[in-house]
Every structure is written in C-alpha cells, then in structure tokens.
Amino acid sequence: MDLDPGEGPFSEAQRRVAGSAPFPDPAQPITVIRNNHSNIPLGSILNKGEIILLLTPVVVIRERGETPGRDPFEILGRAVAAKHAGVRHVPYTALNGITNTHAAFIRAARVVIFVVSGPPRLGQVDQVELGRAVQRLARGKPFIMITTLSASPVDDDFPTALQVTEMNQRNLQTLAESLFVRELHTKSLASEGSLPAHGRPETNWSIEVWDTLKDMGAVSALWNECLPSQFKMDANKLRSVLARGDDAFYHVVCMPQTSLVIGLCTTYTVQATRQSDELIGYLATLIVDPRYRGQGIGRALHDHALSWLRRMVGLSHIQLGSSFPRLLRGLPTSVDSEHWFVKRGWDIGMPGNEIRDLLLETDAWPSAMPEDIEIRRSYRQATPDDLSSLRELLERSLVMPQHAGWLEQYTAAIDTGRLDNIIVGMHGRTIVATALIYQPNDDSTLERNLPWAGAIGTDVGGITCVYIADVQAGSLQIQRDSIMIRLLDTCVAIHQRRGMARVFLDGVRGGFDAYQALGMWSRGHWRRNEIDHYS
C-alpha cells in the first residue's frame, strides 16, 4: 500500500531534503529519531481509561486490491487500540487543517499521536507544520510525531519523533507494536551530520542531579554570567536560597573533560492547596553558559526537567518561574527568549499574565493618606489575640492556585513567633486584610525565600502575600483600593521605623498606574507562563 499525497513538482525536492534524516536499517522499518521525554513505551505514561488521540491524514490508496474509500490508517488505529483501550482515531486534511473539532479531541486526550504521510502537494500546507500547530494545542501533553522518509525533515521541536520507511500494512502494524515496547532502533539526526540552527554539532549532553553543597562557586559564577544585573547574587546568598527539602530538584550539565558546570535548571513542586492533593510544578530557572549556547544544552535540560516533573503523582500543571523560593517569577521581559519557549509549548499570550515587582523610596511615599472610607477599620501588626481568627481566615481564603505557598509563609511567621511581621487590616474585630513584611538578614523564612529585597541593598524591606478579603458593602473596588493603600501605608511606616530606606513589593498583578502614582516603580517585569492541565 503506497500512500502518495505528494505528487507534484515539490515531491522530488522534498525527498532530497529528507536525505539529511537518518537512513533506517532495512531490517528495522521503524526508527526512533528522538525520545527525549521518554514517552515511549506508551504504557509507562498511560493509565487505564486515559485517551490516546491518533490524528492521521486523509490520503489516496495506491496498494493493489485495497477498497477505494477505506481509511488506510484504520489498521494503525485498530492495532493501537488492541494495546490500549481508549483510542480516538480522527482524520485531518491538508485543505481544512486543524479544526475546532480536532481541538476538542486534543483537550480530552492524554497522549496525541500525529502521523505525516508525505510532503505537501503544490499549494498545500505541509503536514509537519500542521503537526506543529497540534503540538501547541496539546500544551505540554505527550506528543508523538510519526513521519515517512519522503516527508519534510522533522526538527528538534518535536521531542518524540519516529520515522517509518514505508507506510504499508505490515509497517503500520509494526509501528503500533513499537509504540509500546522499550527497546527500539534509535538514531539521532545529529549523528548523521545534520546541524542545529546555530550551525554547531550537538552533543549528547549528560544531565546530572546537582548537590547544592558542591560547586557552588561555579554555579554562582554561571548564575551571575547569565542573568541581568538585578538578579545577581553571591555564592552564600544563592546557597541559602537553593538549600531546600524534598520539593526541590536541580539538574546540571557539565563539560565532560573538566566537570565545569555550563548549564543549570532548577525545578520545584508545591501543593496547590491544602484541600487538594494536586501539585504545581515550577521550572524556576534555565540558564546556559553563553559560550556553549546553540549546542542543545538548554533544550536537553528543559526536556529533562519537564520529564522529571511529569513523573510526580498529582501534577496539575507546570509553571515557568517560581513563587517560593522566588528565583525568577516568570519569564523576564528583559530577556529575549520568548520565541524559544513558545516553540516548546509554553503559552506566552495568556491574558492577565503580566506581573511586576515594585520598588519604593520611602521618602517618596505620600505623607498624608486619604481617610479610610470605613472609620471602623484599623491597621496594625498582629498580636497573639489575633491568632485564632487569623489562622481561620488564612486557611479558608488562601485556597486558589495563585496563592500556592502563601499559607506556608504565614504559618512559618506564626510558628517562629514573628507576629510582628504580619500586618492585619481590622474591621471592628474582624480581619479583612493581611500582608507579610520582612527585612534583609533577619533570618526569617521569608527573607530566605525572597532574596531580591536583600539583593538590592541592606536598607530594603519587603512586602509580600498581600490578601484582601471580599468586601460586602458599598463600592467593592473603591473599598479594596482604600484597604490596599492603608495596608501598604502601615507596612511602609513599620519599615521606616526599622531603618529601611526602600521597600520592595513583589508579585503585583495589574493596577500599575495606581502604584506608580504612589511613588513606586518597576524593578522586575515578568510574564507568567504555563503548560496547563498536564494530568
């Protein structure tokens, strides 16, 4: 059975270009080009009842004896279904592309398999490019690209890719078997002489788990070489931030001859809420020595880190950046790397994903605050008498994913007797707002988790985890704004009494003009990016 959608003037040129791909062993009709995420065998990543989506092109049957109108990939669909119950086999066409119907199937699937039967006809969209669109819609789900020798070359944007010598009945049945076996014939494009985009040969980089007690000087040097000036830290400060428990996983690439650390990726997991077993995965930082970029180190670390996080039971989604510890809050807008992450499935364009860290010279803070709308409200440091209602409010309210880690920071302040670092807004005897403050070198959990105030200077105090309860009466927005201003005013006043000349407010979402009117200016500007709903 010849599946021949590729007749036309471009077919022969495409076949010549495809010659740069590894030539399969005739005895091995299925070749694994890449399996960077360990998606094969499928049995290792699938649970009972989870859906495999098989997307195959509508093609013309060329094999003698076949019935016109029958889907030639039906054999593949049946063979995969024999291995795993729950296969959805959906065709696509080059003319109509990927439709809303396809998108609905993609959202429901746990694994997406995309088949490319050959190069495009004149005027048609390349099936490989359609596969790229499907991979973006899959948003981090396991994605497997399957092509023939005649198709356009499959680049390293597809971490899991297989090649079939010819799509006949026997090979399609073998292909289905291959998706569920561990040992496969594997060759790398780089090993056959093709070059990455930067023109330098790739290396099969060895990725190691990094011990924070080792090579801190080298890692600190790499950190300060790669990141903008406002994120630089000395070795001791970096060690205190990275010294974590079982929720932290650090991965490095070292030069084989010298063991010099040339790439670092930091990852964390945090329980989404106290009421849920779901975890949020954080890819907090990914840095590569500028002298060794363009050789696949960043991609290898990225893919390895995501694979590592995806092994965690209960993982709901993966976020770029981290909250606690606060290494990088997301993707810094000052770093030109958006396209690199978009190519790897990260959603950069999410509405409302802009976050800023703000800095204030305390002398610039308005000396007179407008009167609070509600005269019964007051703002002060917490006392032991507040503990019961404070705990009840926090445990009831800090349940959203955007509050992940907040409750732990408040609990640490309470358990270590640092109630003076908890600021409360009171409506009569009811707590309606809270914030945490901290100072450099005060040996608090917050100071260790949030290093950037201290990195700016020893006279910089921090404000974080600002929470305002729902306001029931009057104009909601006016009251929330009034509470926020008075709460910040109390925090700034306490910092001034403690000798702080500047105040650092982190993780602000929206309302930037209002903060600027209060004398604050942007110290860090982030885009918060996610691969959503992994499991």
XYZ file of C-alpha atoms in Angstrom:
535
model
C 0.000 0.000 0.000
C 1.603 3.267 -1.182
C 0.180 6.354 0.486
C 1.011 9.019 -2.065
C -0.242 12.527 -1.296
C 2.995 14.005 -2.562
C 2.808 14.077 -6.362
C 3.811 17.344 -7.954
C 6.897 19.461 -8.635
C 7.909 19.703 -4.957
C 7.940 15.974 -4.265
C 11.435 15.172 -5.525
C 12.963 18.225 -3.855
C 11.384 17.234 -0.574
C 12.798 13.737 -0.928
C 16.277 15.130 -1.481
C 15.985 17.332 1.625
C 14.757 14.378 3.628
C 18.034 12.665 2.854
C 19.542 14.526 5.794
C 17.449 12.378 8.136
C 18.935 9.132 9.429
C 18.603 6.297 6.927
C 16.779 3.459 8.672
C 18.171 -0.015 8.881
C 16.221 -2.093 6.297
C 15.748 -4.713 8.983
C 14.252 -2.016 11.232
C 11.358 -0.308 9.406
C 10.646 1.872 12.453
C 13.334 4.302 13.617
C 13.082 6.476 16.720
C 14.539 9.862 15.824
C 14.089 11.192 19.364
C 12.505 10.023 22.608
C 13.616 12.892 24.849
C 10.550 12.813 27.108
C 10.548 9.011 27.467
C 7.017 8.912 26.037
C 7.832 5.529 24.505
C 6.798 2.981 25.636
C 3.324 4.456 25.957
C 2.470 2.005 28.702
C 4.854 3.828 31.034
C 2.889 7.106 30.848
C -0.705 5.930 30.364
C -3.207 4.886 32.996
C -6.288 2.787 32.407
C -9.066 4.817 30.815
C -6.835 7.634 29.547
C -7.310 8.573 25.906
C -4.855 8.301 23.015
C -5.736 10.635 20.140
C -4.475 9.353 16.773
C -4.531 12.044 14.068
C -3.911 10.697 10.547
C -4.126 12.354 7.118
C -6.762 11.600 4.513
C -4.735 10.027 1.687
C -5.146 8.189 -1.611
C -4.767 4.402 -1.531
C -2.223 3.083 -4.019
C -1.950 -0.543 -2.982
C -3.484 -3.067 -5.352
C -6.578 -4.766 -4.018
C -7.454 -2.107 -1.473
C -11.026 -0.827 -1.444
C -11.349 2.824 -2.519
C -12.781 4.994 0.244
C -11.393 2.924 3.109
C -9.088 4.756 5.506
C -5.656 3.142 5.032
C -4.702 4.130 8.599
C -7.579 2.123 10.041
C -5.078 -0.720 10.512
C -2.907 1.509 12.683
C -5.868 2.667 14.756
C -7.069 -0.878 15.373
C -3.566 -2.088 16.232
C -3.030 0.717 18.779
C -6.492 0.068 20.257
C -5.530 -3.582 20.736
C -2.738 -2.375 23.031
C -4.705 0.280 24.940
C -8.434 0.729 25.310
C -9.467 4.313 24.713
C -8.130 5.286 21.274
C -9.794 8.090 19.315
C -8.814 7.889 15.636
C -9.584 11.188 13.880
C -8.564 12.120 10.299
C -7.370 15.524 9.142
C -6.918 17.079 5.691
C -4.329 19.492 4.369
C -7.173 21.585 2.927
C -9.153 22.104 6.138
C -6.225 21.841 8.550
C -6.854 21.561 12.287
C -10.439 22.483 13.180
C -12.322 23.171 16.396
C -13.411 19.537 16.378
C -9.776 18.457 16.414
C -9.075 20.917 19.236
C -11.841 19.364 21.357
C -10.363 15.894 20.875
C -6.895 17.229 21.758
C -8.175 18.716 25.021
C -9.726 15.389 26.023
C -6.652 13.290 25.209
C -3.803 12.246 27.473
C -1.458 11.445 24.551
C -1.537 12.830 20.998
C -0.045 10.892 18.058
C 0.254 12.804 14.777
C 1.001 10.988 11.508
C 2.600 12.648 8.460
C 2.286 10.616 5.265
C 4.491 12.655 2.937
C 5.465 16.077 1.559
C 2.792 18.604 0.555
C 1.276 18.862 -2.867
C 1.615 22.128 -4.720
C -0.202 24.815 -2.745
C -0.933 22.595 0.242
C 0.068 23.165 3.851
C 2.949 20.965 4.984
C 1.631 18.223 7.277
C 4.660 18.767 9.527
C 3.502 22.351 10.082
C 0.020 21.089 10.955
C 1.706 18.783 13.454
C 3.449 21.793 14.944
C 0.069 23.500 15.418
C -1.350 20.386 17.083
C 1.643 20.225 19.425
C 0.938 23.797 20.531
C -2.714 22.947 21.164
C -1.615 19.921 23.204
C 0.041 22.345 25.662
C 2.653 20.036 27.105
C 0.806 16.742 26.804
C 2.856 13.818 25.474
C 3.050 14.349 21.703
C 4.445 11.813 19.228
C 5.260 12.749 15.622
C 5.380 9.929 13.051
C 6.680 10.579 9.524
C 7.814 8.766 6.397
C 11.144 9.128 4.621
C 9.511 11.311 1.962
C 8.129 13.865 4.409
C 9.763 17.155 5.317
C 12.564 16.706 7.874
C 11.338 16.694 11.467
C 13.384 19.147 13.532
C 14.130 19.093 17.241
C 10.928 20.985 18.063
C 9.405 17.507 18.324
C 10.982 15.763 21.339
C 9.356 12.433 20.431
C 9.590 11.514 16.745
C 9.520 8.237 14.800
C 10.206 7.512 11.143
C 8.692 4.730 9.038
C 10.479 3.512 5.900
C 7.185 2.960 4.069
C 3.603 3.113 5.274
C 2.321 -0.286 4.199
C 0.077 -2.619 6.182
C 2.912 -4.589 7.743
C 4.829 -1.474 8.809
C 1.739 0.156 10.299
C 1.122 -2.924 12.424
C 4.795 -2.933 13.444
C 4.530 0.769 14.236
C 1.690 0.129 16.688
C 3.763 -2.563 18.392
C 6.780 -0.226 18.542
C 4.860 2.410 20.478
C 4.524 0.003 23.391
C 7.988 -1.619 23.525
C 11.044 -0.300 25.331
C 13.906 -1.293 23.025
C 13.746 0.380 19.630
C 16.138 1.133 16.788
C 17.232 4.709 17.549
C 19.372 7.168 15.619
C 19.894 10.865 16.179
C 19.683 13.391 13.361
C 22.843 14.992 14.700
C 24.741 11.724 14.466
C 24.157 11.680 10.724
C 25.729 15.054 10.125
C 22.790 17.447 10.223
C 23.494 20.639 12.146
C 21.319 22.582 14.573
C 20.205 26.066 13.708
C 23.345 27.665 15.132
C 25.495 25.577 12.805
C 27.399 23.687 15.518
C 27.162 19.951 16.070
C 25.077 18.831 19.025
C 26.391 16.609 21.778
C 24.515 14.032 23.781
C 24.856 16.015 26.991
C 24.841 14.117 30.256
C 22.430 15.624 32.790
C 23.174 15.133 36.466
C 21.274 15.829 39.665
C 23.137 18.652 41.384
C 24.058 18.669 45.067
C 23.863 22.227 46.431
C 26.868 21.527 48.657
C 29.093 21.031 45.608
C 30.455 23.515 43.065
C 28.545 26.485 44.499
C 31.254 28.847 43.322
C 30.940 27.593 39.742
C 27.134 27.695 39.831
C 27.157 31.197 41.319
C 29.512 32.357 38.560
C 27.222 30.801 35.930
C 24.179 32.441 37.540
C 25.716 35.906 37.532
C 27.049 35.492 33.992
C 23.662 34.553 32.545
C 21.134 36.755 34.339
C 20.502 40.526 34.187
C 22.253 42.632 36.811
C 19.254 42.946 39.171
C 19.256 39.164 39.686
C 22.893 38.697 40.652
C 23.696 37.010 43.997
C 26.895 35.995 45.738
C 27.592 32.315 46.404
C 26.495 32.381 50.052
C 23.182 34.072 49.287
C 22.489 31.722 46.400
C 23.261 28.706 48.588
C 20.802 29.862 51.263
C 18.072 30.271 48.642
C 18.717 26.912 46.964
C 19.071 24.892 50.183
C 15.670 23.191 50.156
C 13.918 19.987 51.117
C 12.359 17.237 49.056
C 10.372 19.665 46.893
C 13.483 20.890 45.024
C 15.223 19.170 42.123
C 18.276 20.705 40.467
C 19.815 19.491 37.216
C 23.152 20.463 35.663
C 25.188 19.831 32.537
C 28.959 19.696 32.997
C 31.803 19.684 30.498
C 32.898 16.042 30.163
C 36.622 16.765 30.481
C 36.656 19.385 33.247
C 33.325 18.896 35.099
C 32.761 22.649 34.673
C 29.064 23.457 35.190
C 27.801 25.019 31.944
C 24.035 24.601 32.350
C 21.606 24.697 35.291
C 17.885 24.041 35.609
C 16.029 24.408 38.920
C 12.616 22.818 39.495
C 10.194 22.673 42.415
C 6.838 21.190 43.316
C 4.297 22.840 45.626
C 0.943 21.599 46.874
C -1.678 23.636 45.032
C -3.964 23.979 48.064
C -4.369 22.417 51.497
C -7.708 20.961 50.349
C -6.231 19.204 47.307
C -3.591 16.603 46.566
C -2.737 18.379 43.310
C 0.785 19.673 42.784
C 2.052 22.646 40.822
C 5.369 22.093 39.087
C 7.772 25.011 38.707
C 10.531 25.255 36.136
C 12.135 28.092 38.049
C 15.319 28.848 36.107
C 17.059 27.562 32.992
C 20.481 29.050 32.229
C 23.345 28.060 29.920
C 26.868 29.457 29.747
C 26.847 31.888 26.766
C 29.999 30.237 25.379
C 28.172 26.927 24.916
C 24.775 28.029 23.668
C 23.369 26.684 20.422
C 24.532 23.133 21.121
C 21.327 21.690 22.569
C 22.188 22.144 26.262
C 19.180 24.305 27.100
C 16.802 22.054 25.213
C 18.228 18.941 26.883
C 17.840 20.498 30.345
C 14.355 21.780 29.535
C 13.093 18.430 28.267
C 14.726 16.519 31.106
C 13.212 18.854 33.713
C 9.702 18.580 32.285
C 10.018 14.804 32.116
C 11.165 14.799 35.744
C 8.237 16.952 36.892
C 5.712 14.889 34.953
C 6.607 11.836 36.982
C 5.112 13.469 40.075
C 1.793 11.944 41.089
C -0.982 14.557 41.138
C 0.761 17.151 38.960
C -1.886 19.562 37.632
C 0.236 21.931 35.564
C 3.742 23.272 35.120
C 4.612 26.938 35.513
C 7.626 28.859 34.303
C 9.143 30.684 37.272
C 8.560 30.048 40.966
C 6.876 31.613 43.981
C 8.723 30.160 46.984
C 11.621 30.282 46.779
C 11.417 33.283 44.493
C 14.161 32.769 41.943
C 12.548 34.188 38.811
C 8.814 34.987 38.981
C 8.295 34.053 35.349
C 9.959 34.908 32.059
C 11.699 38.298 32.449
C 10.581 40.681 29.719
C 14.155 41.982 29.581
C 15.390 38.595 28.326
C 14.830 37.854 24.635
C 13.807 34.207 24.901
C 10.048 34.207 24.322
C 10.254 32.512 20.926
C 12.420 29.714 22.333
C 9.797 28.890 24.976
C 6.839 29.287 22.591
C 8.425 26.668 20.323
C 8.453 24.296 23.291
C 4.780 24.616 24.100
C 4.672 27.449 26.645
C 1.695 29.786 26.391
C 3.164 33.297 26.409
C -0.017 35.116 25.438
C -2.210 34.259 28.409
C -4.420 37.221 29.369
C -3.629 38.727 32.745
C -0.247 37.050 32.994
C 1.824 40.206 33.477
C 3.456 40.520 36.894
C 5.718 43.233 38.282
C 7.957 43.706 41.277
C 7.889 47.301 42.528
C 10.403 49.392 44.453
C 9.677 52.460 46.562
C 11.928 55.119 48.053
C 10.181 55.550 51.402
C 10.766 59.313 51.297
C 8.601 59.392 48.158
C 5.645 57.743 49.887
C 2.766 60.224 50.388
C 2.961 61.714 53.868
C -0.811 62.069 54.156
C -3.169 59.213 53.329
C -6.812 59.785 52.398
C -9.228 58.956 55.174
C -10.449 55.374 55.136
C -13.982 55.068 53.804
C -14.907 52.973 56.827
C -13.862 54.622 60.113
C -14.148 51.311 61.978
C -11.152 49.932 60.090
C -7.670 49.968 61.596
C -4.272 48.602 60.535
C -1.538 47.211 62.779
C 0.855 44.356 63.496
C -0.759 41.088 64.550
C -0.900 40.084 68.222
C -1.406 36.717 69.976
C -5.075 37.628 70.409
C -5.444 37.545 66.601
C -4.107 34.016 66.145
C -7.364 32.078 66.114
C -9.193 34.337 63.662
C -6.031 34.843 61.604
C -5.492 31.110 61.109
C -9.168 30.614 60.287
C -9.113 33.386 57.669
C -5.913 32.168 56.022
C -6.927 28.504 55.888
C -10.336 29.416 54.480
C -9.171 32.010 51.981
C -5.764 31.019 50.586
C -7.097 28.120 48.529
C -6.533 29.293 44.948
C -3.540 28.163 42.848
C -2.270 31.763 42.688
C -1.899 31.580 46.484
C 0.231 28.418 46.382
C 2.826 28.635 49.155
C 1.267 31.661 50.871
C -0.242 29.754 53.771
C 3.132 28.149 54.487
C 4.783 31.591 54.679
C 2.184 32.897 57.134
C 2.379 29.680 59.168
C 6.175 29.937 59.362
C 5.913 33.500 60.691
C 3.378 32.391 63.321
C 5.299 29.274 64.352
C 8.575 31.192 64.754
C 6.965 33.912 66.853
C 7.272 36.618 64.170
C 3.779 38.063 64.554
C 5.391 41.489 64.213
C 5.960 40.591 60.538
C 2.238 40.007 59.938
C 0.220 43.157 59.230
C -3.561 42.990 59.562
C -6.391 45.250 58.496
C -9.256 45.131 61.001
C -12.931 45.936 60.525
C -14.013 46.109 64.117
C -12.811 42.758 65.453
C -12.763 41.061 62.033
C -9.575 40.686 59.980
C -10.273 41.862 56.423
C -6.715 42.136 55.044
C -3.247 40.743 55.689
C 0.308 41.238 54.459
C 3.746 39.903 55.355
C 6.833 42.074 55.808
C 10.496 41.114 56.153
C 13.957 42.686 56.242
C 17.381 41.600 54.980
C 19.383 39.448 57.379
C 16.502 38.931 59.834
C 16.893 35.147 59.492
C 13.219 34.665 58.709
C 11.793 32.073 56.335
C 10.541 34.882 54.125
C 13.947 36.515 53.866
C 15.426 33.195 52.716
C 12.600 32.522 50.260
C 12.517 36.045 48.818
C 16.118 37.129 48.217
C 15.592 40.111 45.931
C 14.941 42.837 48.512
C 18.218 41.966 50.244
C 19.981 41.691 46.883
C 19.097 45.328 46.181
C 20.547 46.533 49.482
C 20.596 46.079 53.239
C 18.214 49.031 53.639
C 15.411 47.444 51.584
C 12.411 45.915 53.367
C 9.935 43.609 51.674
C 6.149 43.335 51.442
C 4.540 40.162 50.113
C 1.474 37.880 50.213
C -1.000 40.772 50.357
C -4.533 39.428 50.773
C -7.781 41.419 50.952
C -10.982 39.611 51.894
C -14.172 40.101 49.922
C -15.836 43.386 50.839
C -19.587 43.013 51.167
C -20.840 46.589 51.500
C -20.511 49.708 49.397
C -18.433 50.048 46.249
C -16.276 46.925 46.101
C -13.446 48.404 44.027
C -13.269 51.671 45.981
C -13.146 49.804 49.275
C -10.497 47.351 48.050
C -8.325 50.221 46.809
C -8.753 52.052 50.105
C -7.834 48.943 52.113
C -4.787 48.261 49.929
C -3.450 51.820 50.277
C -3.893 51.912 54.054
C -2.402 48.420 54.449
C 0.655 49.420 52.394
C 0.921 52.663 54.356
C 1.170 50.671 57.594
C 3.813 48.359 56.094
C 5.890 51.299 54.840
C 5.662 53.082 58.202
C 6.919 49.993 60.075
C 9.788 49.582 57.618
C 10.732 53.230 58.125
C 10.784 52.742 61.897
C 13.097 49.775 61.363
C 15.531 51.897 59.365
C 14.571 50.805 55.855
C 15.045 53.492 53.202
C 13.354 51.488 50.432
C 10.518 48.986 50.182
C 10.178 46.100 47.712
C 6.657 44.875 46.827
C 6.634 41.660 44.807
C 4.162 39.854 42.568
C 1.837 42.743 41.673
C -0.837 41.940 39.079
C -2.441 44.951 37.409
C -3.155 48.481 38.616
C 0.403 49.567 37.843
C -0.545 53.197 37.158
C -2.053 53.490 40.637
C 1.114 52.124 42.244
C 3.221 54.497 40.167
C 1.117 57.400 41.440
C 2.136 56.328 44.967
C 5.819 56.641 44.050
C 6.559 53.004 43.183
C 8.466 51.994 40.065
C 9.061 48.693 38.327
C 12.055 46.680 39.477
C 11.167 43.437 37.691
C 8.719 42.731 34.883
C 7.561 39.189 34.187
C 5.311 37.119 32.039
C 3.862 34.182 33.932
C 3.691 31.197 31.609
C 2.194 27.746 31.970
C 1.843 24.379 30.379
C -1.665 23.985 31.760
C -3.558 20.954 32.931
C -0.871 18.384 32.430
C -2.722 15.497 34.046
